[in-house]
Amino acid sequence: DATELSRVWSDLEHKYFAIARGAPDLQVTQIVAPPQATLGQPITVSVTFKNAGAGPVNGRWQNTLLHSVEASEAGAQAFGTFEFTGLLAAGTSITVTQRVLLPAAALGARFLGVRANGAGQVVESSTNNNSGFALTATTLVASDLVAEGLGTPTSARFGERFPVTWR
């Protein structure tokens, strides 16, 4: 309909204007993650963003956290987001440190990644280079709970309740 066509045209004009005046180009150039992590426990991940474009990024954009069995976006699964707010001038980089909680469904060796501008809030000259992955995998392990000091009665009757204690 006409309203939708007007919105699409306005969006295209906005993108053309941004590219014509020198648009930013966000890239993830480095991710540092620990070699091992326990599911359900937060970890610290450092992400370096570079603006390889001709124009600045000034404002807020959302980044998508990824994990994959390979160091690429092929088969990667998103498991969270975080925002960046600030100025990133053309040709400059910034490193951001985030505390993230890993998904409970992922065990074993996983490469952690980030897709910059995952929600498309920044008009960029290219979005084909927005993802980056850690060079080494993080091994995700489950907690190994062990009950100690297990106490039970010396005898019990079938069908009756009895106390069990542990620490």
Coordinates of N, CA and C in Angstrom, one line a residue:
D1 N 0.8 -1.2 0.0 CA 0.0 0.0 0.0 C 0.9 1.3 0.0
A2 N 0.3 2.4 -0.1 CA 1.0 3.7 -0.3 C 1.8 4.0 1.0
T3 N 1.3 3.7 2.2 CA 2.0 4.0 3.4 C 3.3 3.2 3.5
E4 N 3.2 1.9 3.2 CA 4.3 1.0 3.2 C 5.4 1.5 2.2
L5 N 4.9 1.8 1.0 CA 5.8 2.3 -0.1 C 6.5 3.6 0.4
S6 N 5.8 4.5 1.0 CA 6.4 5.7 1.5 C 7.5 5.4 2.5
R7 N 7.2 4.5 3.5 CA 8.2 4.1 4.5 C 9.4 3.5 3.9
V8 N 9.2 2.6 2.9 CA 10.4 2.0 2.2 C 11.2 3.0 1.5
W9 N 10.5 3.9 0.8 CA 11.2 5.0 0.1 C 12.0 5.9 1.0
S10 N 11.4 6.3 2.1 CA 12.1 7.1 3.1 C 13.3 6.4 3.7
D11 N 13.2 5.1 3.9 CA 14.3 4.3 4.4 C 15.4 4.3 3.4
L12 N 15.1 4.1 2.1 CA 16.1 4.1 1.1 C 16.8 5.4 0.9
E13 N 16.0 6.5 1.0 CA 16.6 7.9 0.9 C 17.6 8.1 2.1
H14 N 17.2 7.6 3.3 CA 18.1 7.8 4.5 C 19.4 7.0 4.3
K15 N 19.3 5.8 3.8 CA 20.5 5.0 3.6 C 21.4 5.6 2.5
Y16 N 20.7 6.1 1.4 CA 21.5 6.7 0.3 C 22.2 8.0 0.8
F17 N 21.5 8.8 1.6 CA 22.1 10.0 2.1 C 23.3 9.6 3.0
A18 N 23.2 8.6 3.9 CA 24.2 8.2 4.8 C 25.5 7.7 4.0
I19 N 25.2 6.9 3.0 CA 26.4 6.4 2.2 C 27.0 7.5 1.4
A20 N 26.2 8.4 0.8 CA 26.7 9.5 0.0 C 27.6 10.5 0.8
R21 N 27.3 10.7 2.1 CA 28.1 11.6 2.9 C 29.2 10.9 3.7
G22 N 29.3 9.6 3.5 CA 30.4 8.8 4.2 C 29.8 8.1 5.4
A23 N 29.5 6.9 5.1 CA 28.8 6.1 6.2 C 29.9 5.3 7.0
P24 N 29.5 5.0 8.2 CA 30.4 4.2 9.0 C 30.4 2.7 8.5
D25 N 31.3 1.9 9.0 CA 31.4 0.5 8.7 C 31.9 -0.2 9.9
L26 N 31.0 -0.8 10.7 CA 31.4 -1.4 11.9 C 31.9 -2.8 11.7
Q27 N 33.0 -3.2 12.3 CA 33.6 -4.5 12.2 C 34.0 -5.0 13.6
V28 N 34.0 -6.3 13.8 CA 34.5 -6.9 15.1 C 35.9 -7.4 14.7
T29 N 36.9 -6.8 15.3 CA 38.3 -7.2 14.9 C 38.9 -8.1 15.9
Q30 N 38.4 -8.2 17.2 CA 39.0 -9.2 18.1 C 38.0 -9.5 19.2
I31 N 38.0 -10.8 19.6 CA 37.2 -11.2 20.7 C 38.1 -12.1 21.6
V32 N 38.1 -11.7 22.9 CA 38.9 -12.5 23.9 C 38.0 -13.1 24.9
A33 N 38.0 -14.4 25.0 CA 37.1 -15.2 25.9 C 38.0 -16.2 26.7
P34 N 37.5 -16.6 27.8 CA 38.3 -17.6 28.6 C 38.4 -18.9 27.9
P35 N 39.4 -19.7 28.2 CA 39.5 -21.1 27.6 C 38.5 -22.1 28.1
Q36 N 37.9 -21.8 29.3 CA 36.9 -22.7 29.9 C 35.9 -21.9 30.6
A37 N 34.6 -22.4 30.6 CA 33.6 -21.7 31.3 C 32.6 -22.7 31.8
T38 N 32.0 -22.5 33.0 CA 30.9 -23.3 33.6 C 29.6 -22.7 33.2
L39 N 28.7 -23.6 32.7 CA 27.4 -23.1 32.4 C 26.7 -22.6 33.6
G40 N 25.9 -21.5 33.4 CA 25.2 -20.9 34.5 C 26.1 -19.9 35.3
Q41 N 27.3 -19.8 35.0 CA 28.2 -18.8 35.6 C 28.6 -17.7 34.6
P42 N 28.6 -16.5 35.0 CA 29.0 -15.4 34.0 C 30.5 -15.5 33.7
I43 N 30.8 -15.1 32.5 CA 32.2 -15.0 32.1 C 32.5 -13.6 31.5
T44 N 33.7 -13.2 31.5 CA 34.1 -11.9 30.9 C 34.6 -12.1 29.5
V45 N 34.0 -11.3 28.6 CA 34.4 -11.3 27.2 C 34.8 -9.9 26.7
S46 N 35.9 -9.8 26.1 CA 36.3 -8.5 25.5 C 36.1 -8.5 24.0
V47 N 35.5 -7.4 23.5 CA 35.2 -7.3 22.1 C 35.8 -6.0 21.6
T48 N 36.6 -6.0 20.5 CA 37.1 -4.8 19.9 C 36.3 -4.5 18.6
F49 N 35.7 -3.3 18.6 CA 35.0 -2.8 17.4 C 35.9 -1.8 16.7
K50 N 35.8 -1.9 15.3 CA 36.5 -0.9 14.5 C 35.5 -0.2 13.6
N51 N 35.6 1.1 13.4 CA 34.8 1.8 12.4 C 35.7 1.9 11.2
A52 N 35.6 1.0 10.2 CA 36.4 1.1 9.0 C 35.8 2.0 7.9
G53 N 34.7 2.6 8.2 CA 34.0 3.5 7.3 C 34.6 4.9 7.2
A54 N 33.9 5.7 6.4 CA 34.3 7.1 6.2 C 33.6 8.1 7.1
G55 N 32.6 7.6 7.8 CA 31.8 8.5 8.7 C 31.8 8.0 10.1
P56 N 31.5 8.8 11.1 CA 31.5 8.4 12.5 C 30.2 7.7 12.8
V57 N 30.2 6.9 13.9 CA 29.0 6.3 14.5 C 28.9 7.1 15.8
N58 N 27.7 7.7 16.0 CA 27.5 8.5 17.2 C 26.1 8.1 17.7
G59 N 26.0 7.4 18.8 CA 24.7 7.0 19.3 C 24.8 5.6 19.9
R60 N 23.7 4.8 19.7 CA 23.6 3.5 20.3 C 23.3 2.5 19.2
W61 N 24.0 1.3 19.4 CA 23.7 0.2 18.6 C 23.7 -1.1 19.4
Q62 N 23.0 -2.1 19.0 CA 22.9 -3.4 19.7 C 23.8 -4.4 19.0
N63 N 24.4 -5.2 19.8 CA 25.3 -6.2 19.3 C 24.8 -7.6 19.7
T64 N 24.9 -8.6 18.9 CA 24.4 -9.9 19.1 C 25.5 -10.9 19.5
L65 N 25.3 -11.6 20.6 CA 26.3 -12.6 21.1 C 26.0 -13.9 20.4
L66 N 27.0 -14.6 19.9 CA 26.9 -15.8 19.1 C 27.7 -16.9 19.7
H67 N 27.4 -18.2 19.5 CA 28.3 -19.3 19.8 C 28.1 -20.3 18.6
S68 N 29.3 -20.9 18.3 CA 29.3 -21.8 17.2 C 30.3 -22.9 17.4
V69 N 30.2 -24.0 16.7 CA 31.2 -25.1 16.8 C 32.4 -24.8 15.9
E70 N 32.2 -23.8 15.0 CA 33.3 -23.3 14.1 C 33.5 -21.8 14.4
A71 N 34.6 -21.3 14.0 CA 34.9 -19.8 14.2 C 34.3 -19.0 13.0
S72 N 33.0 -19.2 12.8 CA 32.3 -18.5 11.7 C 30.8 -18.4 12.0
E73 N 30.1 -17.6 11.2 CA 28.7 -17.4 11.5 C 27.9 -18.6 10.9
A74 N 28.5 -19.4 10.1 CA 27.8 -20.6 9.6 C 27.4 -21.5 10.7
G75 N 26.1 -21.7 10.9 CA 25.6 -22.5 12.0 C 25.6 -21.9 13.4
A76 N 26.0 -20.6 13.5 CA 26.1 -19.9 14.8 C 24.7 -19.7 15.3
Q77 N 24.6 -19.7 16.7 CA 23.3 -19.5 17.3 C 23.5 -18.2 18.2
A78 N 22.5 -17.4 18.2 CA 22.5 -16.2 19.0 C 22.1 -16.6 20.4
F79 N 22.7 -16.0 21.5 CA 22.3 -16.3 22.8 C 22.1 -15.0 23.7
G80 N 22.2 -13.8 23.1 CA 22.0 -12.6 23.9 C 22.4 -11.4 23.1
T81 N 22.2 -10.3 23.7 CA 22.6 -9.0 23.1 C 23.2 -8.1 24.2
F82 N 23.9 -7.1 23.7 CA 24.4 -6.0 24.6 C 24.5 -4.7 23.7
E83 N 24.3 -3.6 24.3 CA 24.3 -2.3 23.6 C 25.6 -1.6 23.8
F84 N 26.0 -0.8 22.8 CA 27.1 0.2 22.9 C 26.5 1.5 22.7
T85 N 26.9 2.5 23.5 CA 26.4 3.9 23.3 C 27.7 4.8 23.4
G86 N 27.9 5.6 22.3 CA 29.0 6.5 22.3 C 29.4 6.9 20.9
L87 N 30.6 7.5 20.8 CA 31.1 8.0 19.5 C 32.2 7.0 19.1
L88 N 32.2 6.6 17.9 CA 33.3 5.9 17.3 C 33.6 6.5 16.0
A89 N 34.7 7.3 16.0 CA 35.0 8.1 14.8 C 35.5 7.2 13.7
A90 N 35.5 7.6 12.4 CA 36.0 6.9 11.3 C 37.5 6.5 11.5
G91 N 37.8 5.2 11.3 CA 39.2 4.7 11.4 C 39.6 4.4 12.8
T92 N 38.7 4.5 13.8 CA 39.1 4.3 15.2 C 38.5 3.0 15.7
S93 N 39.1 2.5 16.8 CA 38.6 1.2 17.4 C 38.3 1.5 18.9
I94 N 37.5 0.6 19.5 CA 37.3 0.7 20.9 C 37.1 -0.8 21.4
T95 N 37.6 -1.1 22.6 CA 37.4 -2.4 23.2 C 36.4 -2.3 24.3
V96 N 35.4 -3.2 24.3 CA 34.4 -3.2 25.3 C 34.4 -4.5 26.0
T97 N 34.3 -4.5 27.4 CA 34.3 -5.7 28.2 C 32.9 -6.0 28.7
Q98 N 32.4 -7.2 28.5 CA 31.1 -7.5 28.9 C 31.1 -8.8 29.7
R99 N 30.2 -8.8 30.7 CA 29.9 -10.1 31.5 C 28.7 -10.8 30.8
V100 N 28.9 -12.0 30.4 CA 27.8 -12.7 29.7 C 27.6 -14.0 30.4
L101 N 26.3 -14.5 30.2 CA 25.9 -15.8 30.8 C 25.7 -16.7 29.6
L102 N 26.4 -17.8 29.6 CA 26.3 -18.7 28.5 C 25.0 -19.6 28.5
P103 N 24.6 -20.0 27.3 CA 23.3 -20.8 27.3 C 23.5 -22.2 27.8
A104 N 22.5 -22.7 28.5 CA 22.6 -24.0 29.2 C 22.7 -25.1 28.2
A105 N 22.2 -24.9 26.9 CA 22.1 -26.0 25.9 C 23.4 -26.3 25.2
A106 N 24.4 -25.4 25.4 CA 25.7 -25.6 24.7 C 26.8 -26.2 25.6
L107 N 27.2 -27.4 25.3 CA 28.3 -28.0 26.0 C 29.4 -28.3 25.0
G108 N 30.7 -28.4 25.5 CA 31.8 -28.7 24.6 C 32.5 -27.4 24.1
A109 N 33.3 -27.6 23.1 CA 34.1 -26.5 22.6 C 33.2 -25.6 21.7
R110 N 33.1 -24.3 22.0 CA 32.3 -23.4 21.3 C 33.2 -22.1 21.0
F111 N 33.1 -21.6 19.8 CA 33.7 -20.3 19.5 C 32.7 -19.2 19.8
L112 N 33.1 -18.2 20.6 CA 32.2 -17.1 21.0 C 32.4 -16.0 19.9
G113 N 31.3 -15.4 19.5 CA 31.3 -14.4 18.5 C 30.4 -13.3 18.8
V114 N 30.5 -12.2 18.0 CA 29.7 -11.0 18.2 C 29.3 -10.5 16.8
R115 N 28.1 -10.2 16.5 CA 27.6 -9.5 15.3 C 27.4 -8.1 15.7
A116 N 28.2 -7.1 15.2 CA 28.0 -5.7 15.5 C 26.8 -5.2 14.8
N117 N 26.1 -4.3 15.5 CA 24.9 -3.7 14.9 C 23.9 -4.7 14.4
G118 N 23.7 -5.7 15.3 CA 22.8 -6.9 15.0 C 21.3 -6.5 14.7
A119 N 20.9 -5.4 15.3 CA 19.5 -4.9 15.1 C 19.4 -3.9 13.9
G120 N 20.5 -3.6 13.3 CA 20.5 -2.6 12.1 C 20.2 -1.2 12.5
Q121 N 20.6 -0.7 13.7 CA 20.3 0.7 14.0 C 21.2 1.7 13.3
V122 N 22.4 1.2 13.0 CA 23.3 2.1 12.3 C 23.3 1.8 10.8
V123 N 23.2 2.9 10.0 CA 23.2 2.7 8.5 C 24.7 2.7 8.2
E124 N 25.1 1.5 7.6 CA 26.5 1.3 7.3 C 26.8 1.2 5.8
S125 N 28.0 1.4 5.4 CA 28.4 1.2 4.0 C 28.4 -0.3 3.6
S126 N 28.7 -1.1 4.6 CA 28.6 -2.6 4.4 C 28.3 -3.3 5.7
T127 N 27.4 -4.3 5.6 CA 27.1 -5.1 6.8 C 27.6 -6.5 6.6
N128 N 28.4 -6.8 5.6 CA 28.9 -8.1 5.3 C 30.1 -8.5 6.2
N129 N 30.6 -7.5 6.9 CA 31.8 -7.7 7.7 C 31.6 -7.4 9.2
N130 N 30.3 -7.6 9.7 CA 30.0 -7.2 11.0 C 30.2 -8.2 12.1
S131 N 30.6 -9.5 11.7 CA 30.8 -10.5 12.7 C 32.2 -10.9 12.9
G132 N 32.5 -11.3 14.1 CA 33.9 -11.8 14.4 C 33.8 -12.8 15.5
F133 N 34.7 -13.7 15.5 CA 34.8 -14.8 16.5 C 36.1 -14.9 17.1
A134 N 36.1 -15.4 18.4 CA 37.4 -15.6 19.1 C 38.2 -16.6 18.3
L135 N 39.5 -16.5 18.4 CA 40.4 -17.4 17.6 C 40.5 -18.7 18.2
T136 N 40.3 -18.9 19.5 CA 40.3 -20.2 20.2 C 38.9 -20.4 20.8
A137 N 38.6 -21.7 20.9 CA 37.3 -22.1 21.4 C 37.3 -22.0 23.0
T138 N 36.1 -21.8 23.5 CA 35.9 -21.9 25.0 C 35.2 -23.2 25.2
T139 N 35.8 -24.0 26.1 CA 35.1 -25.3 26.5 C 34.1 -25.0 27.5
L140 N 32.9 -25.3 27.2 CA 31.7 -25.1 28.1 C 31.5 -26.4 28.9
V141 N 31.5 -26.3 30.2 CA 31.3 -27.5 31.0 C 30.1 -27.3 32.0
A142 N 29.5 -28.4 32.4 CA 28.4 -28.3 33.4 C 29.0 -28.4 34.8
S143 N 28.3 -27.9 35.7 CA 28.7 -28.0 37.1 C 28.7 -29.5 37.5
D144 N 29.7 -29.9 38.3 CA 29.8 -31.3 38.8 C 29.4 -31.2 40.3
L145 N 28.2 -31.4 40.6 CA 27.7 -31.4 42.0 C 28.0 -32.7 42.7
V146 N 28.5 -32.7 43.9 CA 28.8 -33.9 44.6 C 28.2 -33.7 46.0
A147 N 27.4 -34.7 46.4 CA 26.8 -34.6 47.8 C 27.8 -35.3 48.7
E148 N 28.1 -34.6 49.8 CA 29.0 -35.1 50.8 C 28.3 -35.3 52.1
G149 N 28.8 -36.1 53.0 CA 28.2 -36.4 54.3 C 26.8 -36.9 54.2
L150 N 26.6 -37.9 53.3 CA 25.3 -38.4 53.1 C 24.9 -39.2 54.4
G151 N 23.7 -38.9 54.9 CA 23.2 -39.7 56.1 C 21.8 -40.3 55.9
T152 N 21.7 -41.5 56.2 CA 20.4 -42.2 56.1 C 20.2 -43.1 57.3
P153 N 19.0 -43.5 57.6 CA 18.8 -44.3 58.8 C 19.4 -45.7 58.5
T154 N 19.6 -46.5 59.5 CA 20.2 -47.8 59.3 C 19.2 -48.8 58.8
S155 N 17.9 -48.5 59.0 CA 16.8 -49.4 58.5 C 15.6 -48.6 58.1
A156 N 14.7 -49.1 57.3 CA 13.5 -48.4 56.9 C 12.5 -49.5 56.4
R157 N 11.2 -49.2 56.5 CA 10.2 -50.1 56.0 C 9.7 -49.7 54.6
F158 N 9.4 -50.6 53.8 CA 9.0 -50.4 52.4 C 7.7 -49.5 52.5
G159 N 7.7 -48.4 51.7 CA 6.6 -47.6 51.6 C 6.5 -46.4 52.6
E160 N 7.4 -46.4 53.6 CA 7.4 -45.4 54.5 C 8.5 -44.3 54.2
R161 N 8.3 -43.1 54.6 CA 9.2 -42.1 54.4 C 10.4 -42.2 55.4
F162 N 11.5 -41.7 55.0 CA 12.7 -41.7 55.9 C 13.6 -40.5 55.6
P163 N 14.3 -39.9 56.5 CA 15.1 -38.7 56.3 C 16.4 -39.1 55.6
V164 N 16.8 -38.2 54.7 CA 18.1 -38.3 54.1 C 18.8 -36.9 54.3
T165 N 20.0 -36.9 54.8 CA 20.7 -35.6 55.0 C 22.0 -35.6 54.2
W166 N 22.4 -34.4 53.8 CA 23.7 -34.2 53.2 C 24.2 -32.8 53.4
R167 N 25.4 -32.5 53.0 CA 25.9 -31.1 53.1 C 26.7 -30.8 51.8

